[in-house]
XYZ file of C-alpha atoms in Angstrom:
705
model
C 60.418 73.974 131.683
C 59.449 72.512 128.214
C 61.910 72.462 125.316
C 59.671 75.234 123.648
C 60.016 77.363 126.754
C 63.645 76.829 127.084
C 64.249 78.002 123.483
C 62.061 81.147 123.792
C 63.884 81.880 127.149
C 67.311 81.520 125.359
C 65.891 83.750 122.543
C 65.001 86.518 125.094
C 68.462 86.218 126.522
C 70.031 86.975 123.005
C 67.551 89.778 122.203
C 67.188 91.822 125.314
C 70.778 93.237 125.177
C 70.172 94.139 121.477
C 66.897 95.902 122.693
C 69.097 97.793 125.245
C 71.437 98.876 122.504
C 68.589 100.063 120.163
C 66.762 101.999 122.749
C 69.833 103.690 124.277
C 71.708 104.509 120.941
C 68.764 106.021 119.269
C 66.742 107.484 122.064
C 69.455 107.792 124.988
C 69.809 111.612 124.896
C 66.069 112.094 125.264
C 65.732 109.592 128.204
C 66.389 110.534 131.863
C 69.888 109.943 133.027
C 70.637 109.177 129.346
C 69.040 105.919 129.577
C 71.549 104.142 131.878
C 68.653 102.589 133.764
C 67.425 101.023 130.572
C 70.691 99.084 130.113
C 70.880 98.118 133.780
C 67.169 96.990 133.837
C 67.247 95.025 130.571
C 70.581 93.198 131.553
C 69.006 92.452 134.935
C 65.979 90.856 133.038
C 68.659 89.009 130.962
C 70.349 87.650 133.984
C 67.019 86.485 135.334
C 66.254 84.602 132.202
C 69.703 83.081 132.074
C 69.282 81.961 135.702
C 66.019 80.273 134.796
C 67.797 78.183 132.150
C 70.685 77.336 134.626
C 68.188 76.213 137.329
C 66.346 74.012 134.782
C 69.610 72.179 133.980
C 70.657 72.006 137.691
C 67.364 70.311 138.368
C 67.635 68.001 135.431
C 71.189 66.942 136.333
C 71.829 65.403 132.962
C 75.169 66.725 131.368
C 74.087 65.324 128.021
C 70.764 67.095 127.821
C 70.404 69.613 125.077
C 67.786 71.564 123.184
C 68.072 72.765 119.761
C 65.918 74.787 117.376
C 66.241 76.851 114.331
C 64.940 77.658 110.845
C 66.206 77.607 107.198
C 68.000 80.884 106.808
C 69.298 80.614 103.249
C 68.546 78.230 100.427
C 70.579 78.918 97.242
C 70.741 76.004 94.797
C 72.525 73.192 96.632
C 73.679 75.514 99.189
C 71.603 75.774 102.405
C 72.314 77.314 105.868
C 70.208 77.197 108.982
C 69.952 79.806 111.737
C 69.489 78.040 115.193
C 70.276 77.858 118.890
C 71.859 75.039 120.884
C 71.126 75.092 124.699
C 72.878 72.621 126.796
C 74.866 72.545 130.072
C 77.884 74.346 128.689
C 75.487 77.070 127.229
C 73.658 77.338 130.527
C 76.947 78.165 132.393
C 78.097 80.698 129.884
C 74.902 82.473 129.828
C 75.014 83.177 133.499
C 78.658 84.152 133.446
C 78.205 86.490 130.509
C 74.887 88.097 131.860
C 75.891 88.324 135.369
C 79.217 90.008 134.656
C 77.599 92.259 132.029
C 74.843 93.360 134.483
C 77.482 94.159 137.259
C 79.596 96.107 134.715
C 76.496 98.101 133.753
C 75.785 98.845 137.444
C 79.402 99.603 138.160
C 79.581 101.976 135.150
C 76.709 104.056 136.480
C 79.212 105.444 139.098
C 82.534 105.032 136.986
C 81.394 106.677 133.858
C 79.280 109.308 135.428
C 79.699 112.732 133.620
C 81.212 111.328 130.569
C 80.093 113.292 127.505
C 79.333 110.043 125.482
C 77.664 108.477 128.501
C 74.550 107.011 126.648
C 76.844 105.680 123.649
C 78.922 103.839 126.182
C 75.933 101.932 127.503
C 74.491 101.333 124.113
C 77.998 99.815 123.155
C 77.871 97.613 126.204
C 74.482 96.249 125.185
C 75.598 95.573 121.672
C 78.650 93.736 122.828
C 76.470 91.540 125.296
C 74.214 90.684 122.339
C 77.105 89.514 120.231
C 78.618 87.540 122.997
C 75.323 85.787 123.631
C 75.137 84.933 119.996
C 78.416 83.038 120.233
C 77.237 81.149 123.187
C 73.843 80.089 121.691
C 75.033 79.470 118.084
C 74.282 75.854 116.933
C 76.571 76.042 113.873
C 79.942 77.365 112.547
C 78.237 79.927 110.333
C 76.437 81.972 112.969
C 79.215 81.301 115.362
C 81.408 83.091 112.759
C 78.872 85.900 112.307
C 78.662 86.733 116.029
C 82.436 86.176 116.333
C 82.986 89.212 114.098
C 80.296 91.225 115.664
C 82.139 90.809 119.039
C 85.233 92.041 117.324
C 83.449 95.099 116.173
C 81.895 95.709 119.581
C 85.399 95.504 121.181
C 86.653 97.802 118.481
C 84.082 100.306 119.563
C 84.642 100.024 123.260
C 88.470 99.697 123.255
C 88.543 103.052 121.260
C 85.794 104.627 123.295
C 87.997 107.589 124.255
C 88.962 107.887 120.554
C 90.091 111.517 121.234
C 93.131 109.902 122.755
C 95.749 108.689 120.161
C 96.715 105.744 122.182
C 93.173 104.614 122.332
C 92.568 105.210 118.731
C 95.774 103.146 117.971
C 94.731 100.341 120.515
C 91.364 99.470 118.962
C 92.883 99.384 115.416
C 95.620 97.182 116.830
C 93.015 94.903 118.449
C 90.897 94.706 115.330
C 93.697 94.016 112.849
C 95.453 91.331 115.009
C 92.160 89.533 115.518
C 91.597 89.513 111.585
C 94.960 87.458 111.486
C 93.495 84.897 113.768
C 89.972 85.019 112.113
C 91.430 84.458 108.687
C 92.704 80.928 109.940
C 89.452 80.468 111.663
C 87.450 81.027 108.476
C 89.668 78.444 106.600
C 89.210 75.788 109.290
C 85.389 76.309 108.983
C 85.516 76.172 105.270
C 87.497 72.938 105.329
C 84.963 71.183 107.544
C 81.969 72.580 105.534
C 83.555 71.561 102.177
C 84.136 68.013 103.536
C 80.621 67.543 105.112
C 78.311 70.053 103.745
C 77.059 71.278 107.019
C 77.720 73.905 109.671
C 75.696 72.393 112.411
C 77.882 71.145 115.382
C 76.108 67.865 115.986
C 76.010 66.877 112.367
C 79.668 67.646 111.949
C 80.484 65.609 114.926
C 78.345 62.678 113.641
C 79.849 62.905 110.153
C 83.269 62.932 111.799
C 82.652 59.754 113.481
C 81.366 58.012 110.238
C 83.728 59.376 107.713
C 86.585 61.227 109.506
C 89.058 63.456 107.768
C 92.510 61.869 107.848
C 96.176 63.030 107.802
C 97.370 66.591 107.565
C 93.957 67.961 106.405
C 92.425 67.278 109.781
C 95.305 68.554 111.574
C 95.371 71.785 109.621
C 91.671 72.138 109.884
C 91.941 71.962 113.618
C 94.743 74.302 113.689
C 92.820 76.729 111.650
C 89.922 76.762 113.962
C 92.472 77.260 116.787
C 93.770 80.323 115.037
C 90.383 81.938 116.022
C 91.120 81.177 119.480
C 94.598 82.384 119.313
C 93.385 85.941 118.177
C 90.254 86.338 120.350
C 91.734 84.734 123.522
C 95.127 86.594 123.205
C 97.419 83.512 122.830
C 101.031 83.884 121.733
C 101.985 85.085 119.210
C 98.820 87.209 118.684
C 98.521 88.381 122.358
C 99.955 91.753 121.734
C 96.621 93.515 121.394
C 95.285 92.733 124.901
C 97.606 95.051 126.875
C 96.919 97.948 124.634
C 93.269 97.337 124.918
C 93.583 98.524 128.525
C 93.129 102.099 126.818
C 89.385 101.458 126.973
C 87.304 102.317 130.063
C 88.162 100.007 133.149
C 84.594 98.411 133.319
C 85.152 97.424 129.686
C 88.345 95.600 130.571
C 86.271 93.758 133.224
C 83.748 92.902 130.743
C 85.604 92.243 127.460
C 89.205 91.400 128.579
C 88.523 89.226 131.663
C 85.195 87.464 131.648
C 83.660 87.252 128.241
C 85.291 88.154 124.893
C 88.707 86.634 125.571
C 87.082 83.567 126.920
C 85.121 83.168 123.635
C 88.171 81.402 122.086
C 88.355 78.895 124.907
C 84.574 78.256 124.766
C 84.815 77.718 121.099
C 87.622 75.099 121.417
C 85.665 73.230 124.115
C 82.593 73.331 122.070
C 84.156 71.977 118.963
C 86.687 69.791 120.690
C 85.656 66.489 118.647
C 86.864 68.182 115.543
C 90.616 68.323 116.805
C 92.886 65.451 116.244
C 95.720 64.625 118.633
C 98.340 66.661 116.559
C 96.208 69.814 116.757
C 95.461 69.176 120.410
C 99.326 68.920 121.071
C 99.705 72.336 119.382
C 97.018 73.723 121.566
C 98.767 72.375 124.663
C 102.093 73.894 123.697
C 100.606 77.423 122.803
C 98.618 77.576 125.942
C 101.512 76.647 128.251
C 103.846 79.087 126.571
C 101.302 81.885 126.761
C 100.804 81.016 130.515
C 104.427 81.515 131.393
C 104.931 84.454 128.928
C 102.099 86.470 130.386
C 103.038 85.765 133.983
C 106.708 86.855 133.576
C 105.943 90.114 131.848
C 103.244 90.976 134.556
C 106.230 90.661 137.136
C 107.614 93.998 136.123
C 104.670 96.027 135.118
C 103.754 98.965 137.412
C 100.535 100.071 135.659
C 97.711 98.182 137.487
C 95.604 97.434 134.441
C 98.488 96.489 132.373
C 99.777 94.008 134.890
C 96.255 92.607 135.165
C 96.070 92.462 131.277
C 99.133 90.237 131.279
C 97.779 88.195 134.148
C 94.559 87.608 131.932
C 96.804 86.378 129.063
C 98.554 83.931 131.441
C 95.250 82.533 132.891
C 93.823 82.284 129.285
C 96.899 80.251 128.652
C 96.022 77.834 131.416
C 92.600 77.360 129.936
C 93.809 76.687 126.383
C 96.484 74.323 127.778
C 93.722 72.332 129.534
C 91.917 71.866 126.180
C 95.117 70.504 124.722
C 96.060 67.931 127.465
C 92.620 66.459 127.751
C 91.309 68.428 130.721
C 88.578 70.263 128.746
C 86.201 70.270 131.692
C 88.896 71.749 134.011
C 89.500 74.452 131.445
C 85.781 75.350 131.347
C 85.744 75.320 135.029
C 88.739 77.774 135.306
C 86.971 79.825 132.668
C 83.984 80.055 135.005
C 85.807 80.865 138.285
C 88.340 83.246 136.423
C 85.404 85.114 135.008
C 84.496 86.282 138.579
C 87.708 86.753 140.279
C 89.345 88.443 137.322
C 86.213 90.740 136.611
C 86.543 91.599 140.435
C 90.291 92.456 140.090
C 89.637 94.749 137.113
C 86.513 96.365 138.817
C 88.582 96.845 141.950
C 91.387 98.490 139.960
C 88.822 100.714 138.514
C 87.691 101.625 141.951
C 91.262 102.590 142.927
C 91.831 104.418 139.760
C 88.592 106.208 140.391
C 89.784 107.215 143.813
C 93.515 108.321 143.204
C 93.246 109.064 139.459
C 96.471 107.168 138.459
C 97.111 103.633 137.276
C 100.716 103.625 138.383
C 101.082 101.370 141.598
C 104.250 103.174 142.846
C 102.069 106.266 143.329
C 99.533 104.345 145.627
C 99.938 102.656 148.814
C 98.017 102.599 152.187
C 94.616 102.606 150.515
C 93.268 99.811 152.793
C 92.256 102.430 155.378
C 90.598 104.742 152.793
C 88.953 102.076 150.770
C 88.190 99.050 152.993
C 85.472 97.491 150.878
C 87.671 97.624 147.673
C 90.673 96.335 149.682
C 88.785 93.300 151.222
C 87.168 92.306 147.848
C 90.545 92.863 145.923
C 92.228 90.625 148.657
C 89.588 87.801 148.080
C 90.221 88.014 144.237
C 93.985 87.816 144.844
C 93.711 84.853 146.986
C 91.584 83.145 144.354
C 93.740 83.739 141.388
C 96.851 82.776 143.439
C 95.439 79.317 143.934
C 94.977 79.458 147.824
C 92.866 76.548 149.118
C 89.201 77.250 149.796
C 88.930 80.005 147.108
C 87.546 79.217 143.695
C 90.661 79.553 141.778
C 92.537 76.941 143.773
C 90.100 74.113 142.662
C 89.978 75.032 138.899
C 93.788 75.658 138.589
C 94.452 72.553 140.568
C 92.302 70.528 138.043
C 94.230 72.069 135.126
C 97.698 71.121 136.567
C 96.598 67.734 137.623
C 95.382 67.149 133.795
C 98.774 68.555 132.626
C 100.645 66.329 134.977
C 98.681 63.222 133.975
C 99.397 64.093 130.309
C 103.092 63.996 130.905
C 102.865 60.780 133.127
C 101.186 59.008 130.371
C 104.270 59.325 128.186
C 103.333 62.462 126.359
C 105.290 65.553 127.462
C 105.932 67.207 130.640
C 106.657 70.606 129.266
C 103.046 72.063 129.544
C 102.964 70.984 133.304
C 106.410 72.437 134.025
C 105.527 75.865 132.359
C 102.105 75.911 134.077
C 103.453 75.140 137.396
C 106.068 77.775 137.107
C 103.451 80.291 136.025
C 101.499 79.440 139.157
C 104.306 80.455 141.498
C 104.850 83.744 139.488
C 101.208 84.519 139.569
C 101.095 84.398 143.277
C 104.185 86.495 143.520
C 102.987 89.396 141.197
C 99.357 89.337 142.405
C 100.456 89.980 146.186
C 103.004 92.446 144.893
C 100.105 94.344 143.446
C 98.159 94.000 146.668
C 100.920 95.186 148.734
C 102.001 98.194 146.485
C 98.414 99.356 146.125
C 96.764 98.843 149.632
C 99.541 98.153 152.194
C 102.396 100.218 153.621
C 102.525 103.955 153.721
C 101.072 106.373 151.189
C 103.626 107.161 148.445
C 101.797 110.161 147.179
C 100.200 112.077 150.166
C 98.086 114.419 147.749
C 96.496 111.480 146.062
C 96.000 109.587 149.242
C 94.345 112.586 150.934
C 91.778 112.732 148.108
C 91.012 108.949 148.000
C 87.718 107.586 149.226
C 85.596 104.589 148.977
C 83.576 104.255 145.828
C 79.708 104.834 145.795
C 77.445 101.928 146.265
C 76.872 101.278 142.465
C 80.620 100.470 142.305
C 80.867 98.665 145.817
C 77.936 96.359 145.498
C 79.233 94.777 142.237
C 82.646 94.118 144.050
C 81.011 92.424 147.035
C 78.933 90.195 144.619
C 81.961 89.127 142.818
C 83.773 88.596 146.098
C 81.237 86.079 147.151
C 81.369 84.203 143.865
C 85.167 84.242 143.906
C 84.887 82.096 147.114
C 81.968 79.955 146.418
C 81.729 79.359 142.576
C 83.828 76.277 142.611
C 81.751 74.656 145.325
C 84.951 73.705 147.163
C 85.402 70.807 144.901
C 87.008 70.065 141.384
C 84.998 69.794 138.210
C 84.542 66.105 138.222
C 82.752 65.890 141.538
C 81.239 69.406 141.987
C 78.186 70.955 140.725
C 79.994 71.516 137.443
C 79.751 67.887 136.422
C 75.934 68.317 136.101
C 76.631 70.744 133.107
C 79.863 69.830 131.260
C 81.256 66.417 130.630
C 82.581 64.976 127.400
C 80.054 64.555 124.378
C 78.455 61.260 124.025
C 79.605 60.774 120.463
C 77.861 57.391 119.804
C 74.561 58.837 120.739
C 75.179 61.958 118.666
C 76.215 59.849 115.746
C 73.118 57.719 115.887
C 70.850 60.819 116.132
C 72.470 62.935 113.493
C 74.515 60.626 111.378
C 73.734 59.841 107.786
C 75.653 57.097 105.822
C 74.474 54.963 103.045
C 73.607 51.349 103.862
C 74.314 52.041 107.469
C 71.519 54.413 108.663
C 67.867 54.213 107.681
C 65.500 56.993 108.796
C 62.038 55.964 109.652
C 59.442 58.169 111.251
C 61.724 60.432 113.215
C 63.684 57.405 114.425
C 67.175 56.421 113.312
C 67.980 52.761 113.058
C 71.701 51.938 113.017
C 72.881 48.514 111.912
C 75.292 46.534 114.315
C 78.200 47.175 112.115
C 77.672 50.818 112.026
C 77.378 50.915 115.853
C 80.513 48.960 116.305
C 82.302 51.382 113.997
C 81.009 54.428 115.589
C 81.687 53.362 119.155
C 85.204 52.166 118.262
C 86.058 55.506 116.569
C 84.258 57.571 119.170
C 86.289 55.878 121.947
C 89.522 56.376 120.249
C 88.595 59.959 119.384
C 87.548 60.593 122.920
C 90.816 59.153 124.259
C 92.623 61.497 121.981
C 90.620 64.711 122.509
C 89.621 64.351 126.118
C 92.205 62.181 127.577
C 89.676 59.564 128.735
C 90.593 55.980 129.219
C 88.692 53.219 130.918
C 91.608 51.286 132.238
C 92.580 50.988 135.883
C 96.050 52.173 134.937
C 94.662 55.393 133.776
C 92.622 56.018 136.704
C 95.532 55.393 138.934
C 97.674 57.825 137.066
C 94.957 60.439 137.246
C 94.557 59.992 140.926
C 98.296 60.123 141.555
C 98.575 63.196 139.263
C 95.782 64.890 141.197
C 97.509 64.364 144.566
C 100.847 65.431 143.379
C 99.636 68.484 141.425
C 97.600 69.622 144.510
C 100.620 69.446 146.754
C 103.038 71.172 144.225
C 100.491 73.879 143.392
C 99.879 74.759 147.199
C 103.649 74.696 147.661
C 104.481 76.951 144.704
C 101.636 79.383 145.425
C 102.780 79.702 149.128
C 106.331 80.199 147.968
C 105.247 82.969 145.530
C 103.271 84.785 148.251
C 105.951 84.313 150.790
C 108.750 85.846 148.548
C 106.346 88.688 147.745
C 105.846 89.359 151.273
C 109.612 89.365 152.042
C 110.285 91.801 149.130
C 107.396 94.255 149.457
C 106.489 94.143 153.099
C 109.438 93.054 155.078
C 111.859 94.659 152.586
C 114.152 91.594 153.242
C 115.771 92.083 149.872
C 115.871 94.963 147.355
C 113.815 94.548 144.239
C 115.835 97.499 142.598
C 119.011 95.760 143.292
C 117.701 92.554 141.602
C 116.521 94.638 138.756
C 119.908 96.136 138.328
C 121.774 92.853 138.627
C 119.382 91.123 136.114
C 119.037 94.292 133.965
C 119.077 92.382 130.553
C 116.251 90.008 131.669
C 114.355 93.029 133.106
C 114.574 94.869 129.890
C 113.238 91.827 127.961
C 110.434 91.497 130.300
C 109.685 95.276 130.400
C 109.664 95.316 126.583
C 107.252 92.202 126.418
C 109.900 90.008 124.809
C 110.132 92.537 122.030
C 107.250 91.191 120.141
C 105.978 94.486 119.131
C 109.406 95.522 117.919
C 109.946 92.132 116.086
C 106.583 92.530 114.319
C 107.620 96.257 113.586
C 110.795 95.123 111.980
C 109.421 92.032 110.148
C 105.681 91.905 109.708
C 104.846 95.627 109.519
C 107.697 96.495 107.342
C 106.838 93.558 104.948
C 103.140 94.760 104.892
C 104.112 98.485 104.451
C 106.650 97.348 101.658
C 103.969 95.211 99.999
C 101.620 98.268 100.261
C 104.386 100.548 98.637
C 104.713 97.967 95.889
C 101.035 97.886 95.244
C 100.764 101.561 95.290
C 103.758 101.845 92.786
C 102.070 99.157 90.634
C 98.731 101.121 90.820
C 100.596 104.435 90.164
C 102.753 103.164 87.159
C 100.952 100.159 85.683
C 97.241 100.676 86.648
C 97.149 104.593 86.425
C 99.530 104.272 83.340
C 96.960 102.086 81.575
C 94.066 104.247 82.667
C 95.809 107.506 81.869
C 97.282 106.137 78.496
C 93.756 105.040 77.547
C 92.479 108.449 78.246
C 95.312 109.891 76.237
C 94.530 107.637 73.266
C 90.908 108.450 73.639
C 91.717 112.064 73.617
C 93.902 111.816 70.440
C 91.317 109.733 68.794
C 88.570 112.193 69.909
C 90.757 115.034 68.376
C 91.270 113.178 65.119
C 87.591 112.247 64.797
C 86.388 115.465 66.133
C 88.665 118.166 64.884
C 89.806 116.571 61.541
C 87.624 113.790 60.134
C 84.324 115.259 61.527
C 85.314 118.756 60.482
C 86.714 118.107 57.002
C 84.983 114.879 55.968
C 81.700 114.700 57.647
C 81.036 118.325 57.961
C 82.599 118.738 54.364
C 80.108 116.315 52.915
C 77.232 117.854 54.793
C 78.188 121.342 53.858
C 79.138 120.321 50.341
C 75.646 118.881 49.736
C 74.130 122.127 51.198
C 76.332 124.403 48.983
C 75.472 122.352 45.952
C 71.702 122.564 46.631
C 72.042 126.223 47.453
C 74.005 126.785 44.228
C 71.425 124.874 42.159
C 68.841 126.930 43.885
C 70.598 130.098 42.976
C 70.952 128.904 39.409
C 67.221 128.136 39.126
C 66.384 131.356 40.506
C 68.069 133.154 37.776
C 66.263 130.821 35.176
C 62.920 131.698 36.764
C 62.501 135.327 35.288
C 58.747 135.531 35.191
C 58.891 136.584 31.419
C 56.786 134.676 28.774
C 59.070 135.498 25.932
C 62.062 134.166 28.006
C 60.314 130.791 28.692
C 59.441 130.646 24.816
C 63.133 131.184 24.021
C 64.042 128.297 26.384
C 61.531 126.111 24.816
C 62.569 126.796 21.221
C 66.157 126.405 22.176
C 65.436 123.098 23.824
C 63.673 121.856 20.738
C 66.405 122.828 18.599
C 68.975 120.983 20.900
C 66.866 117.793 20.969
C 66.526 117.832 17.103
C 70.175 117.956 16.774
C 70.654 115.214 19.351
C 68.146 112.884 17.809
C 69.739 113.342 14.279
C 73.174 112.852 15.549
C 71.979 109.572 17.180
């Protein structure tokens, strides 16, 4: 495919979901089956186009290959902004992930949402969300990244609160929207710092300018942390993770689409895309936040009995792994886990949806024995459980092992071992609670005979997506890690010297001539040296044998430890929930304070309610009081003064002065007229008398003078 064809294909990937939204939203009620077939068909076409781009990059095999195109969107004085698309290997992978999961969710929803009174609106919102997510993936600059970032937030608001007649759903979508606003505020500040410093939003131009004239000191760190704030909100990292569990109030297929595979992965994708903009200090913050989130989500999932809530905290934990990978210099491993996780976590959510559809409850203690009634759901759910637990030969093993290896190498290089220790502990806990979920849901005897008797396998529209995702949960890693599998054809570190030579502009160093950029030797040395140090800091790359030896040793050790810890977690879960070798209720009673902390999610909501919420409400009360007393006082006082002034001018001055003068003149003229009327008698002798009298008076006057 030519560059022109690639860009047009990418544009179709962006616009087809938007077309689905427009058709179904405005005409869905008039279409057969309320237009669900429109959404499925157009998302199928989107998937085909995304696969075409993926195949092209697969055939080219160049991880540095990229295509970029756009146009001048805004030109106001010295401010200019371009709208454009960037298509590279990372884009190709994300397009397939988003379009495939969205297509399968559309198909699954045909059966799951059948009969809902707002059926057509649901499919319209799915299309709108997919359009917004594709915009994030394809944007070539920070401005339109932010635009689509906010559109994704709007789409999630609409889908989380789809059952808005339920107070819990209405509260959940507001909570998600407002919590993300906190992260997006920092994201906006980070964007503005980089734009103010370099005058461009374009990714590649920013990378080039960062190499030629890097920001220094705390400003660069805070700019990077600001960008990462967007990830903290969107990818549900501590301490802004509180919205994701509540978001399970939305339809279960929405959880698979938004809260497992796409929206929550947007933050991780953003950090990976903008990695050269983060300095070592910001990356260390990212590593700590990610590892803390991984263990926090895993421990809470241990005690949850709601199948969707448990999967929600599992998602938080797995996102923590991805974020931690970015911070410890294993960005390729983080993106690799994003890809594999999208498939097996979407499968887990859809499998949970299949179970809920059959037994009409989300509580695992009311399930049990469903493997006999729902064999397809059971087998596919089992495969996804093996994948997320890190069992060898399943996709999650290879991506999670690469992250743990990167974290261990990070510690062995003299940094800190805390991320690795927390991540390894989270891996064991993940294996335990995921098999707990499997055993409680599908194994043993039914715990609610009435629900069990009505349970049945889901229709083909729901089963086929499960089977497709189950296959991907096995094969998507290619049975190798990110460095030596198919993934290396698509995602590697940026070639910063080449990008700087292509996009950099620095006086006396770069001279443009006929579309070619000539860089003098001094500039090349400067760029390469800075790029090398930046790459070392941002990606953990080093060209020394010592580093290679550490990486190899870390990989071997991490693989052994991850298999051991996963096996231990599975074994303990089997002992507790299948063999009943020990009582979980007894442990709960003995460790009741710990259980309460986990059950109440470390009291984050309560702490926020007692501090942040009270502060905001108090501030709102003060603002209301200020508005009522000061603002309204000024406005109402002004109105009172105006009324008094109006009364004075209208009732007194106007009545007695203005009206007095006008009426006085009128009365004077009227009186004069009355007097003149008496003078005008119409008799000649009277007029002669007036004349003679006047003459006599004039004679006397002249004589007197």
